[in-house]
Amino acid sequence: MSDSPSQRMTIGDFLLRRLEEAGIRHLFGVPGDFNLELLQQLDDAGRLKWIGTCSELNASYAADGYARLTGIGALTVTNAVGALSALNGIAGAYAEHVPVILIAGSIPLRSIERGLGMHHTTGDGTWNRFLGAFAQVTAGEARLTPGNAVMEIDRLILTAWREKLPVYMELPSDIAYLEVDVPAAPLVLAQPPSDPERLGSCSAAIARQLSGARAPAILVDQDVARYGAAAEVVELAAKLQLPVAVTGPAKGVIDETFPYYAGIYNGKGSAPYTREAIEGADCLLSIGYRPIDGTSGDFTAVLPANTIRARGHAVDIGADNYQAVTLTEVLRSVIDAVPQVTNRAARQAGAPAAPAQGGGSARLTQAAYWQALQGYLQPGDVLLTDNGTSYAIFGFDLPPDCTVVASVIWGSIGYSVGSLLGTLTAAPNRRHLLFVGDGSFQVTAQELSTMLRNDYKPVIFLINNGGYTIERGYIGKNAHYNDIARWAYADLPKAFRPDTTARSFVCRTVADLQAALSAPNDSLILVESIMDPHDAPAAVIHSSNNGAELDYGPRGPQHRDNIQLQPAT
Ligand SMILES: Cc1ncc(C[n+]2csc(CCOP(=O)(O)OP(=O)(O)O)c2C)c(N)n1
Ligand SMILES: [Mg+2]
């Protein structure tokens, strides 16, 4: 027995208390008979705020968006039918390194012990299938019991936060009201402190290599955001006056107005300056880099032979592997150890982009659209994007303090709409801009109603181009399978909330768009822009064309005449 003070509490109340101690203020999800008892406890305690969603998939995306801004998020769903709808979002959180806690209200322990078939199961007296499914895409999973609940709740919450990965817990519906002994002390979210010797020798080795190099550089992937290490990276880069590039998934993690910011690295898909800064470095500190097609320029990335590979809790330097070293502590020690460099020039600012052609009455093109939206950005904005031509936001020059929320690795269309509900809930005082195509929007559109219900005020930039334009760059340039139903998108706020004060715009010309952009941000703004299905940013078309080569190989259909949307020549 430990000597630390304990108290009596029900398992459900303890779980809710731990979520709150972890910094969670909102719980997303959909009720069912197996989690209603927990929702009643939430209501009685009156501390966490319930944000009911239209679907569990959207709740999982919302918890992910929330976690990206606050550090951790949670949702609760009912057994299997709810949980499996959230599985896509949980797997996405696993791919994107986002700590999300999924609480599945599950069939009573009584049914499990007596082998009683229950609804929301496969009806064959089995009950471990869904634990097994979630074990594949989480850092930890458990079915809570009166005996393990206190330990497992703490283990799973801490695991999610330390590893920046989702976890899954089943709360059988007949145990939430049982009283157990729980610790009186609050849960403390903290990384394990580094091993002092490993930290010292690791940071000394990094400092030696970076300060001895002629042209060192840093490559940042999204774990720098997850582990809260962006400020340290910038401080280190400023001290050594070395270029810092980011991957696409890490867009916005490094302030783009920082003089040593070097752009997005993506192998042959990088700007020449960026590629040279990274591949021409004689010592590269790469932090959390995960090469996939979209972060390696379709596998053309060639990192220098002398690349130091740092992660959340470990570092590789040449033949040496350092364990028990925590990222922010490593960077802090390296900053302290290196001398201030004063003779390396910052990047020259590039020439401003040429204005897009066409006056106010001209039909709206993608080029004019993205140029106008670049001018709309403000410091501190949260930008969300989905798959599609809205990937053009990766070409924006961001003002300071912006956050980009996207799912570049997992890439599940519709993510951005559910995620927007989460980011709005997490940071109601920031301006949230969603850039989404009609195809992606149709997957999760109903969550717009939850935003209106909660009086949220995002700005939604929706491209109505009648279908899946990004896919037309693979194949099916004119194919019916890339067409979708034409919705009256601008009418949706009214349908979802009849007394809405939302402002809707349908833009066909540059002048229409300019009018929409001058609307005040005092209610939800939906800007539907109608564009040609064959109009797309060149970078998006190139990427789709390359993707078709990788996906289908030389015998694929992509070389047939006029089957593929290609860049205008
Ligand atoms: C869940 C899921 N289903 C299918 C896809 C394949 N997919 C990727 S982009 C895309 C089309 C996106 O179309 P839209 O949002 O309209 O963007 P556009 O290129 O037209 O601007 C599809 C179907 C996916 N990524 N995720
Ligand atoms: Mg579209």
Coordinates of C-alpha atoms and ligand atoms in Angstrom, one line a residue:
M1 CA 0.0 0.0 0.0
S2 CA 1.3 3.5 -0.8
D3 CA 1.1 6.2 1.8
S4 CA -0.3 8.8 -0.5
P5 CA -3.7 10.0 0.6
S6 CA -6.7 8.5 -1.2
Q7 CA -10.4 9.2 -1.3
R8 CA -13.6 7.4 -2.4
M9 CA -15.0 8.2 -5.7
T10 CA -17.0 6.5 -8.4
I11 CA -15.1 5.3 -11.4
G12 CA -17.0 7.6 -13.8
D13 CA -16.4 10.6 -11.6
F14 CA -12.7 9.7 -11.3
L15 CA -12.4 9.4 -15.1
L16 CA -14.0 12.8 -15.6
R17 CA -11.8 14.3 -12.9
R18 CA -8.7 12.9 -14.6
L19 CA -9.7 14.3 -18.0
E20 CA -10.1 17.7 -16.4
E21 CA -6.7 17.5 -14.6
A22 CA -5.2 16.7 -18.0
G23 CA -6.5 20.0 -19.2
I24 CA -9.5 18.8 -21.1
R25 CA -12.5 21.1 -20.8
H26 CA -14.8 19.7 -23.5
L27 CA -15.9 16.2 -24.4
F28 CA -17.2 15.4 -27.9
G29 CA -19.3 12.5 -28.9
V30 CA -22.7 10.8 -29.4
P31 CA -24.7 9.3 -26.6
G32 CA -25.9 5.6 -26.5
D33 CA -27.3 3.4 -23.8
F34 CA -23.8 2.2 -22.8
N35 CA -22.4 5.7 -22.2
L36 CA -25.4 7.7 -21.0
E37 CA -24.6 6.9 -17.4
L38 CA -21.2 8.6 -17.8
L39 CA -22.9 11.6 -19.5
Q40 CA -25.2 11.8 -16.5
Q41 CA -22.1 12.0 -14.3
L42 CA -20.7 14.7 -16.5
D43 CA -23.9 16.6 -16.3
D44 CA -24.2 16.2 -12.5
A45 CA -20.5 17.3 -11.9
G46 CA -21.1 20.3 -14.3
R47 CA -17.4 20.8 -15.1
L48 CA -16.6 19.4 -18.5
K49 CA -18.7 20.8 -21.3
W50 CA -20.5 18.3 -23.6
I51 CA -20.3 19.0 -27.3
G52 CA -22.7 16.6 -29.0
T53 CA -21.9 15.9 -32.6
C54 CA -23.9 14.5 -35.5
S55 CA -21.7 11.5 -35.9
E56 CA -18.9 9.7 -34.1
L57 CA -16.6 10.1 -37.1
N58 CA -16.9 13.9 -36.7
A59 CA -16.5 13.6 -33.0
S60 CA -13.2 11.8 -33.5
Y61 CA -12.1 14.6 -36.0
A62 CA -13.2 17.3 -33.5
A63 CA -11.3 15.7 -30.6
D64 CA -8.2 15.6 -32.9
G65 CA -8.6 19.3 -33.9
Y66 CA -9.1 20.2 -30.3
A67 CA -6.0 18.3 -29.2
R68 CA -3.9 20.0 -31.9
L69 CA -4.6 23.3 -30.2
T70 CA -4.8 22.4 -26.6
G71 CA -2.4 19.4 -26.4
I72 CA -5.0 16.6 -25.7
G73 CA -8.6 15.9 -26.6
A74 CA -11.3 13.3 -25.8
L75 CA -14.6 11.9 -27.0
T76 CA -17.1 9.3 -25.8
V77 CA -19.2 7.0 -28.0
T78 CA -21.2 3.9 -27.5
N79 CA -20.1 0.3 -28.0
A80 CA -18.9 -0.8 -31.5
V81 CA -21.5 1.1 -33.6
G82 CA -20.2 4.4 -32.3
A83 CA -16.6 3.3 -31.7
L84 CA -16.1 1.8 -35.2
S85 CA -17.4 5.0 -36.8
A86 CA -14.7 6.8 -34.9
L87 CA -12.0 4.3 -35.9
N88 CA -11.0 6.2 -39.0
G89 CA -10.4 9.3 -37.0
I90 CA -8.5 7.5 -34.3
A91 CA -6.3 5.8 -36.9
G92 CA -5.8 9.3 -38.4
A93 CA -4.7 10.6 -34.9
Y94 CA -2.3 7.7 -34.7
A95 CA -0.8 8.6 -38.1
E96 CA -0.7 12.3 -37.4
H97 CA 0.6 11.9 -33.8
V98 CA -2.3 13.5 -32.0
P99 CA -3.2 12.5 -28.4
V100 CA -6.9 11.7 -28.4
I101 CA -8.7 9.7 -25.7
L102 CA -11.6 7.6 -27.0
I103 CA -13.9 6.4 -24.2
A104 CA -16.2 3.7 -25.5
G105 CA -19.2 3.1 -23.2
S106 CA -19.4 -0.6 -23.5
I107 CA -21.6 -3.6 -22.7
P108 CA -21.9 -4.3 -19.0
L109 CA -19.3 -6.6 -17.3
R110 CA -22.3 -8.7 -16.2
S111 CA -23.0 -9.5 -19.9
I112 CA -19.4 -10.4 -20.5
E113 CA -19.1 -12.6 -17.4
R114 CA -22.3 -14.5 -18.1
G115 CA -21.8 -14.6 -21.9
L116 CA -25.0 -12.8 -22.6
G117 CA -25.4 -11.7 -26.2
M118 CA -26.1 -7.9 -26.4
H119 CA -27.1 -5.3 -29.0
H120 CA -24.2 -3.4 -30.6
T121 CA -22.2 -6.6 -30.7
T122 CA -21.9 -9.2 -33.5
G123 CA -24.4 -11.3 -31.6
D124 CA -22.1 -14.3 -31.2
G125 CA -21.2 -13.8 -27.5
T126 CA -17.8 -12.3 -28.4
W127 CA -16.6 -9.0 -26.8
N128 CA -12.9 -8.6 -27.5
R129 CA -13.1 -7.8 -31.2
F130 CA -13.2 -4.1 -30.9
L131 CA -10.4 -3.9 -28.3
G132 CA -8.4 -5.8 -30.8
A133 CA -9.3 -3.5 -33.6
F134 CA -8.3 -0.4 -31.6
A135 CA -5.1 -2.0 -30.4
Q136 CA -3.9 -1.7 -34.0
V137 CA -4.2 2.1 -34.1
T138 CA -3.6 3.3 -30.5
A139 CA -0.7 3.5 -28.1
G140 CA -2.7 1.6 -25.5
E141 CA -6.1 0.1 -24.9
A142 CA -8.0 -1.4 -22.0
R143 CA -11.3 -2.5 -20.7
L144 CA -11.8 -0.9 -17.3
T145 CA -12.8 -3.0 -14.4
P146 CA -13.3 -2.1 -10.7
G147 CA -9.9 -3.6 -10.1
N148 CA -7.9 -1.9 -12.8
A149 CA -9.8 1.4 -13.5
V150 CA -7.7 3.7 -11.4
M151 CA -4.4 2.4 -12.8
E152 CA -5.6 2.1 -16.4
I153 CA -7.2 5.6 -16.6
D154 CA -3.9 7.2 -15.4
R155 CA -1.8 4.9 -17.6
L156 CA -3.8 5.6 -20.8
I157 CA -4.1 9.4 -20.3
L158 CA -0.4 9.7 -19.6
T159 CA 0.6 7.4 -22.5
A160 CA -1.5 9.5 -24.9
W161 CA 0.1 12.7 -23.7
R162 CA 3.7 11.4 -23.5
E163 CA 3.7 9.6 -26.8
K164 CA 1.4 12.0 -28.7
L165 CA -0.8 9.1 -29.8
P166 CA -4.5 8.1 -29.3
V167 CA -5.7 5.6 -26.7
Y168 CA -8.9 3.6 -26.3
M169 CA -10.7 2.7 -23.1
E170 CA -13.8 0.7 -22.7
L171 CA -16.0 1.7 -19.8
P172 CA -18.5 -1.1 -19.1
S173 CA -21.8 0.5 -18.4
D174 CA -22.4 -1.2 -15.0
I175 CA -19.2 0.1 -13.4
A176 CA -19.3 3.9 -13.8
Y177 CA -21.3 4.3 -10.6
L178 CA -19.2 2.0 -8.5
E179 CA -17.1 3.6 -5.7
V180 CA -13.4 2.8 -5.6
D181 CA -10.3 4.2 -3.8
V182 CA -8.6 6.8 -5.9
P183 CA -5.6 9.0 -5.3
A184 CA -6.4 12.5 -3.9
A185 CA -3.4 14.1 -5.7
P186 CA -4.0 15.5 -9.2
L187 CA -2.6 13.8 -12.3
V188 CA 0.5 15.6 -13.5
L189 CA 1.2 15.6 -17.2
A190 CA 4.9 15.7 -17.6
Q191 CA 7.5 14.0 -19.8
P192 CA 9.9 11.7 -18.0
P193 CA 13.0 13.7 -17.2
S194 CA 16.0 12.8 -19.3
D195 CA 18.8 10.6 -18.1
P196 CA 21.4 13.2 -17.1
E197 CA 24.5 11.5 -18.7
R198 CA 22.6 10.7 -21.9
L199 CA 21.3 14.3 -22.1
G200 CA 24.7 15.8 -21.5
S201 CA 26.6 13.6 -24.1
C202 CA 23.8 13.8 -26.7
S203 CA 23.5 17.6 -26.6
A204 CA 27.3 18.0 -26.5
A205 CA 27.6 15.9 -29.6
I206 CA 24.8 17.9 -31.4
A207 CA 26.3 21.2 -30.4
R208 CA 29.8 20.1 -31.5
Q209 CA 28.5 19.0 -34.9
L210 CA 26.3 22.0 -35.6
S211 CA 28.8 24.6 -34.6
G212 CA 31.6 22.8 -36.5
A213 CA 29.6 22.7 -39.7
R214 CA 30.1 25.1 -42.6
A215 CA 26.5 25.0 -43.7
P216 CA 24.3 23.4 -41.1
A217 CA 20.4 23.3 -41.3
I218 CA 17.4 22.1 -39.4
L219 CA 14.5 20.1 -40.9
V220 CA 11.2 20.2 -38.8
D221 CA 8.4 17.8 -39.0
Q222 CA 5.1 17.9 -37.1
D223 CA 6.4 16.3 -33.9
V224 CA 8.1 19.7 -33.2
A225 CA 4.6 21.1 -32.7
R226 CA 3.3 18.0 -30.8
Y227 CA 6.2 18.1 -28.3
G228 CA 5.9 21.9 -28.0
A229 CA 9.5 22.5 -29.2
A230 CA 9.0 25.2 -31.9
A231 CA 10.3 28.1 -29.7
E232 CA 13.4 26.1 -28.9
V233 CA 14.0 25.4 -32.6
V234 CA 13.7 29.0 -33.5
E235 CA 16.0 30.1 -30.7
L236 CA 18.6 27.6 -31.8
A237 CA 18.4 28.6 -35.4
A238 CA 18.7 32.3 -34.4
K239 CA 21.7 31.5 -32.3
L240 CA 23.4 29.6 -35.1
Q241 CA 21.9 31.6 -37.9
L242 CA 21.0 28.5 -39.8
P243 CA 18.1 27.8 -42.2
V244 CA 15.1 25.9 -40.9
A245 CA 12.8 24.1 -43.4
V246 CA 9.6 22.3 -42.5
T247 CA 7.7 19.4 -44.1
G248 CA 4.2 20.0 -45.4
P249 CA 2.6 18.5 -42.3
A250 CA 4.6 21.0 -40.2
K251 CA 3.5 24.1 -42.3
G252 CA 3.2 27.0 -39.9
V253 CA 5.1 25.3 -37.0
I254 CA 8.0 27.7 -37.6
D255 CA 7.1 31.4 -37.9
E256 CA 7.3 32.1 -41.6
T257 CA 8.4 35.6 -41.0
F258 CA 11.5 34.4 -39.0
P259 CA 14.5 35.5 -41.2
Y260 CA 16.0 32.0 -41.2
Y261 CA 12.8 30.2 -42.2
A262 CA 13.6 28.3 -45.4
G263 CA 10.3 27.1 -46.7
I264 CA 8.7 23.6 -47.2
Y265 CA 11.1 20.8 -47.9
N266 CA 9.7 18.0 -50.2
G267 CA 12.5 16.5 -52.2
K268 CA 12.3 17.6 -55.8
G269 CA 9.0 19.3 -55.0
S270 CA 10.9 21.9 -52.9
A271 CA 11.8 25.4 -54.0
P272 CA 15.5 25.4 -55.2
Y273 CA 16.6 27.5 -52.2
T274 CA 15.0 25.1 -49.7
R275 CA 16.3 22.0 -51.4
E276 CA 19.8 23.4 -51.4
A277 CA 19.6 24.4 -47.8
I278 CA 18.6 20.9 -46.7
E279 CA 20.4 18.6 -49.1
G280 CA 23.5 20.8 -49.3
A281 CA 23.9 21.0 -45.6
D282 CA 27.1 19.4 -44.2
C283 CA 25.2 18.7 -40.9
L284 CA 21.4 18.4 -40.8
L285 CA 19.4 18.3 -37.5
S286 CA 16.2 16.5 -38.6
I287 CA 13.5 16.5 -36.0
G288 CA 10.7 13.9 -36.2
Y289 CA 11.1 13.7 -40.0
R290 CA 8.9 10.9 -41.5
P291 CA 9.5 10.4 -45.2
I292 CA 6.3 9.5 -47.1
D293 CA 5.5 10.3 -50.7
G294 CA 4.1 13.7 -49.7
T295 CA 7.1 14.8 -47.5
S296 CA 9.8 13.4 -49.7
G297 CA 8.9 14.6 -53.1
D298 CA 7.8 11.1 -54.1
F299 CA 10.9 9.6 -52.6
T300 CA 13.4 12.0 -54.3
A301 CA 14.5 13.4 -50.9
V302 CA 18.2 12.9 -50.2
L303 CA 19.2 14.0 -46.7
P304 CA 22.9 14.6 -46.1
A305 CA 25.1 11.7 -44.9
N306 CA 25.6 13.6 -41.7
T307 CA 22.1 13.8 -40.5
I308 CA 21.2 13.8 -36.8
R309 CA 17.8 12.3 -36.2
A310 CA 16.0 13.6 -33.2
R311 CA 12.6 12.4 -32.0
G312 CA 10.4 13.0 -29.0
H313 CA 12.4 10.7 -26.7
A314 CA 15.5 9.6 -28.6
V315 CA 18.2 10.8 -30.9
D316 CA 20.4 9.1 -33.5
I317 CA 23.8 10.6 -34.2
G318 CA 25.9 8.5 -36.5
A319 CA 26.4 5.1 -34.8
D320 CA 25.1 6.3 -31.5
N321 CA 21.6 6.0 -30.3
Y322 CA 20.6 8.0 -27.3
Q323 CA 17.6 6.9 -25.2
A324 CA 15.8 8.7 -22.4
V325 CA 16.4 12.1 -23.8
T326 CA 13.4 14.4 -24.1
L327 CA 13.3 16.7 -27.1
T328 CA 12.8 20.1 -25.5
E329 CA 15.5 19.3 -22.9
V330 CA 17.9 18.3 -25.7
L331 CA 17.3 21.5 -27.6
R332 CA 17.5 23.6 -24.5
S333 CA 21.0 22.1 -23.7
V334 CA 22.2 22.5 -27.3
I335 CA 21.1 26.2 -27.3
D336 CA 23.0 26.7 -24.1
A337 CA 26.1 25.0 -25.4
V338 CA 26.5 26.7 -28.8
P339 CA 28.2 30.1 -29.4
Q340 CA 26.2 32.9 -31.1
V341 CA 27.0 33.0 -34.8
T342 CA 26.9 36.4 -36.4
N343 CA 28.1 36.0 -40.0
R344 CA 25.5 33.8 -41.8
A345 CA 23.1 35.8 -43.9
A346 CA 19.4 35.3 -43.6
R347 CA 17.3 34.4 -46.6
Q348 CA 16.6 37.1 -49.1
A349 CA 12.9 37.9 -49.4
G350 CA 11.5 36.6 -52.7
A351 CA 9.8 38.9 -55.2
P352 CA 6.1 39.3 -54.6
A353 CA 3.9 37.2 -56.8
A354 CA 2.7 38.8 -60.0
P355 CA -1.0 39.9 -59.7
A356 CA -3.4 37.4 -61.2
Q357 CA -5.0 38.4 -64.5
G358 CA -8.6 39.5 -64.8
G359 CA -10.5 42.4 -63.3
G360 CA -13.5 42.4 -61.0
S361 CA -16.1 41.1 -63.4
A362 CA -13.8 38.3 -64.7
R363 CA -14.9 34.7 -63.9
L364 CA -13.2 33.5 -60.7
T365 CA -10.2 31.4 -61.3
Q366 CA -8.1 29.3 -58.8
A367 CA -5.2 31.7 -59.4
A368 CA -7.3 34.8 -58.5
Y369 CA -9.0 33.0 -55.6
W370 CA -5.8 32.0 -53.8
Q371 CA -4.2 35.4 -54.4
A372 CA -7.2 37.1 -52.8
L373 CA -7.2 34.7 -49.9
Q374 CA -3.5 35.3 -49.2
G375 CA -4.5 38.9 -48.6
Y376 CA -7.2 37.9 -46.2
L377 CA -4.9 36.3 -43.7
Q378 CA -4.2 37.9 -40.3
P379 CA -1.7 37.1 -37.6
G380 CA -3.1 34.5 -35.2
D381 CA -5.5 32.8 -37.7
V382 CA -6.1 29.1 -37.5
L383 CA -6.1 27.6 -41.0
L384 CA -7.7 24.2 -41.7
T385 CA -7.5 22.5 -45.1
D386 CA -8.7 19.3 -46.6
N387 CA -7.5 17.2 -49.5
G388 CA -8.1 18.7 -52.9
T389 CA -7.2 22.0 -54.7
S390 CA -7.4 23.6 -51.2
Y391 CA -3.9 22.2 -50.7
A392 CA -3.0 25.5 -52.3
I393 CA -2.8 26.9 -48.8
F394 CA 0.6 25.2 -48.5
G395 CA 1.8 28.0 -50.9
F396 CA 0.6 30.8 -48.6
D397 CA 3.0 33.1 -46.9
L398 CA 1.7 33.0 -43.3
P399 CA 1.6 35.9 -41.0
P400 CA 3.0 35.3 -37.4
D401 CA 1.2 33.1 -34.9
C402 CA -0.9 31.2 -37.4
T403 CA -1.7 27.5 -36.9
V404 CA -2.3 25.1 -39.8
V405 CA -4.4 22.1 -39.1
A406 CA -4.4 19.5 -41.9
S407 CA -4.2 15.7 -42.2
V408 CA -1.5 15.3 -44.8
I409 CA -0.4 11.8 -44.0
W410 CA -3.7 10.2 -43.2
G411 CA -5.6 12.3 -45.8
S412 CA -9.2 11.4 -45.0
I413 CA -11.5 13.7 -46.9
G414 CA -14.0 15.5 -44.6
Y415 CA -11.5 15.6 -41.7
S416 CA -11.2 19.4 -41.9
V417 CA -14.9 20.0 -41.2
G418 CA -15.1 17.9 -38.1
S419 CA -11.7 19.1 -37.0
L420 CA -12.9 22.7 -37.3
L421 CA -15.6 22.0 -34.7
G422 CA -12.7 21.0 -32.4
T423 CA -10.4 23.9 -33.1
L424 CA -13.3 26.4 -32.6
T425 CA -14.1 24.8 -29.3
A426 CA -10.5 24.9 -28.2
A427 CA -9.7 28.5 -29.1
P428 CA -12.9 30.5 -29.4
N429 CA -11.1 33.8 -29.5
R430 CA -9.0 33.0 -32.6
R431 CA -10.2 33.4 -36.2
H432 CA -10.7 30.0 -37.8
L433 CA -10.5 29.7 -41.6
L434 CA -11.6 26.5 -43.4
F435 CA -10.4 25.8 -47.0
V436 CA -12.4 22.9 -48.3
G437 CA -13.7 21.4 -51.6
D438 CA -17.2 20.4 -52.3
G439 CA -16.3 16.7 -52.3
S440 CA -14.6 16.7 -49.0
F441 CA -17.3 18.9 -47.5
Q442 CA -20.0 16.5 -48.5
V443 CA -18.5 13.7 -46.3
T444 CA -18.9 15.6 -43.0
A445 CA -21.1 18.6 -43.8
Q446 CA -23.7 18.0 -41.1
E447 CA -21.2 19.2 -38.5
L448 CA -21.8 22.7 -39.7
S449 CA -25.0 22.5 -37.7
T450 CA -23.1 21.9 -34.5
M451 CA -21.0 25.0 -35.2
L452 CA -24.2 27.0 -35.7
R453 CA -25.8 25.5 -32.6
N454 CA -22.8 26.6 -30.5
D455 CA -22.7 30.1 -32.1
Y456 CA -19.3 29.6 -33.5
K457 CA -18.0 32.0 -36.1
P458 CA -15.6 30.4 -38.6
V459 CA -15.1 31.5 -42.1
I460 CA -15.6 28.7 -44.5
F461 CA -14.1 28.9 -48.0
L462 CA -15.8 26.2 -50.0
I463 CA -14.9 25.5 -53.7
N464 CA -17.8 24.3 -55.7
N465 CA -16.3 22.7 -58.7
G466 CA -18.8 19.9 -59.1
G467 CA -16.6 17.1 -57.9
Y468 CA -13.1 15.7 -57.2
T469 CA -10.8 17.9 -59.2
I470 CA -7.6 16.7 -57.5
E471 CA -8.6 13.2 -58.6
R472 CA -9.0 14.3 -62.2
G473 CA -5.2 14.9 -62.2
Y474 CA -4.8 11.2 -61.5
I475 CA -7.3 9.9 -64.0
G476 CA -10.9 10.5 -65.0
K477 CA -10.5 14.1 -66.2
N478 CA -14.1 14.1 -67.5
A479 CA -15.3 10.9 -65.9
H480 CA -18.7 10.6 -64.1
Y481 CA -17.0 8.9 -61.2
N482 CA -15.3 12.2 -60.3
D483 CA -18.6 14.2 -60.5
I484 CA -20.7 14.8 -57.4
A485 CA -24.2 16.2 -56.7
R486 CA -24.5 19.9 -56.9
W487 CA -25.7 21.2 -53.5
A488 CA -26.9 24.7 -52.7
Y489 CA -24.1 25.1 -50.2
A490 CA -24.7 28.7 -49.4
D491 CA -28.3 27.7 -48.3
L492 CA -27.1 25.2 -45.7
P493 CA -26.7 27.5 -42.7
K494 CA -30.4 28.3 -43.0
A495 CA -31.3 24.7 -43.3
F496 CA -29.2 23.7 -40.3
R497 CA -30.3 26.6 -38.1
P498 CA -33.4 28.4 -39.3
D499 CA -32.8 31.5 -37.1
T500 CA -29.1 31.7 -38.2
T501 CA -27.3 35.1 -38.5
A502 CA -24.7 33.4 -40.7
R503 CA -23.6 35.3 -43.8
S504 CA -23.5 33.3 -47.0
F505 CA -22.0 34.3 -50.3
V506 CA -22.0 32.7 -53.7
C507 CA -19.0 33.9 -55.7
R508 CA -18.7 33.7 -59.5
T509 CA -16.4 36.6 -60.1
V510 CA -13.4 38.3 -58.4
A511 CA -15.7 41.1 -57.4
D512 CA -18.1 38.7 -55.7
L513 CA -15.2 37.3 -53.7
Q514 CA -14.0 40.7 -52.8
A515 CA -17.4 41.5 -51.4
A516 CA -17.5 38.3 -49.3
L517 CA -14.0 39.1 -48.0
S518 CA -15.1 42.5 -46.7
A519 CA -17.9 41.0 -44.5
P520 CA -17.3 41.5 -40.8
N521 CA -16.3 38.4 -38.7
D522 CA -19.3 38.7 -36.3
S523 CA -21.1 35.5 -37.4
L524 CA -20.4 32.4 -39.4
I525 CA -19.4 33.2 -42.9
L526 CA -19.8 30.7 -45.7
V527 CA -18.1 31.7 -49.0
E528 CA -19.1 29.3 -51.8
S529 CA -16.9 29.9 -54.9
I530 CA -18.0 28.4 -58.1
M531 CA -15.0 27.4 -60.3
D532 CA -14.3 25.3 -63.3
P533 CA -13.8 21.5 -62.6
H534 CA -10.6 21.7 -64.8
D535 CA -9.1 24.7 -63.0
A536 CA -6.5 23.7 -60.4
P537 CA -3.3 25.1 -59.0
A538 CA -0.3 23.8 -61.0
A539 CA 1.3 22.3 -57.9
V540 CA -1.8 20.2 -57.1
I541 CA -2.0 18.9 -60.7
H542 CA 1.7 18.0 -60.8
S543 CA 1.4 16.1 -57.6
S544 CA -1.7 14.2 -58.8
N545 CA 0.1 13.4 -62.1
N546 CA 3.1 12.1 -60.2
G547 CA 0.8 10.2 -57.9
A548 CA -0.7 8.4 -60.8
E549 CA 2.7 7.2 -62.0
L550 CA 3.4 5.8 -58.5
D551 CA 0.0 4.3 -57.9
Y552 CA -0.7 2.6 -61.3
G553 CA 2.8 2.0 -62.7
P554 CA 3.8 1.9 -66.3
R555 CA 0.9 -0.3 -67.3
G556 CA -1.7 1.9 -65.8
P557 CA -4.4 3.9 -67.6
Q558 CA -3.0 7.3 -67.0
H559 CA -1.3 7.7 -70.4
R560 CA -4.5 7.3 -72.4
D561 CA -5.4 10.3 -74.5
N562 CA -7.0 13.2 -72.5
I563 CA -7.7 10.9 -69.5
Q564 CA -5.7 13.1 -67.1
L565 CA -6.1 16.7 -66.1
Q566 CA -2.7 18.3 -66.8
P567 CA -1.1 21.7 -66.2
A568 CA -1.9 24.3 -68.8
T569 CA 1.1 24.6 -71.1
Ligands
LIG1 C1 -12.2 9.1 -46.8 C2 -11.6 9.3 -48.2 N1 -12.2 8.9 -49.3 C3 -11.7 9.1 -50.5 C4 -10.5 9.8 -50.6 C5 -9.9 10.1 -52.0 N2 -9.9 11.5 -52.3 C6 -8.8 12.3 -52.1 S1 -9.1 13.9 -52.6 C7 -10.7 13.5 -53.1 C8 -11.5 14.5 -53.8 C9 -11.6 15.8 -53.1 O1 -12.5 16.6 -53.8 P1 -12.8 18.1 -53.4 O2 -12.9 18.1 -51.9 O3 -14.1 18.5 -54.1 O4 -11.5 18.9 -53.8 P2 -11.2 19.6 -55.2 O5 -9.9 18.9 -55.7 O6 -12.3 19.4 -56.1 O7 -11.0 21.0 -54.9 C10 -11.0 12.2 -52.9 C11 -12.3 11.5 -53.2 C12 -9.9 10.2 -49.5 N3 -8.7 10.9 -49.5 N4 -10.4 10.0 -48.2
MG2 MG -14.3 19.7 -55.7

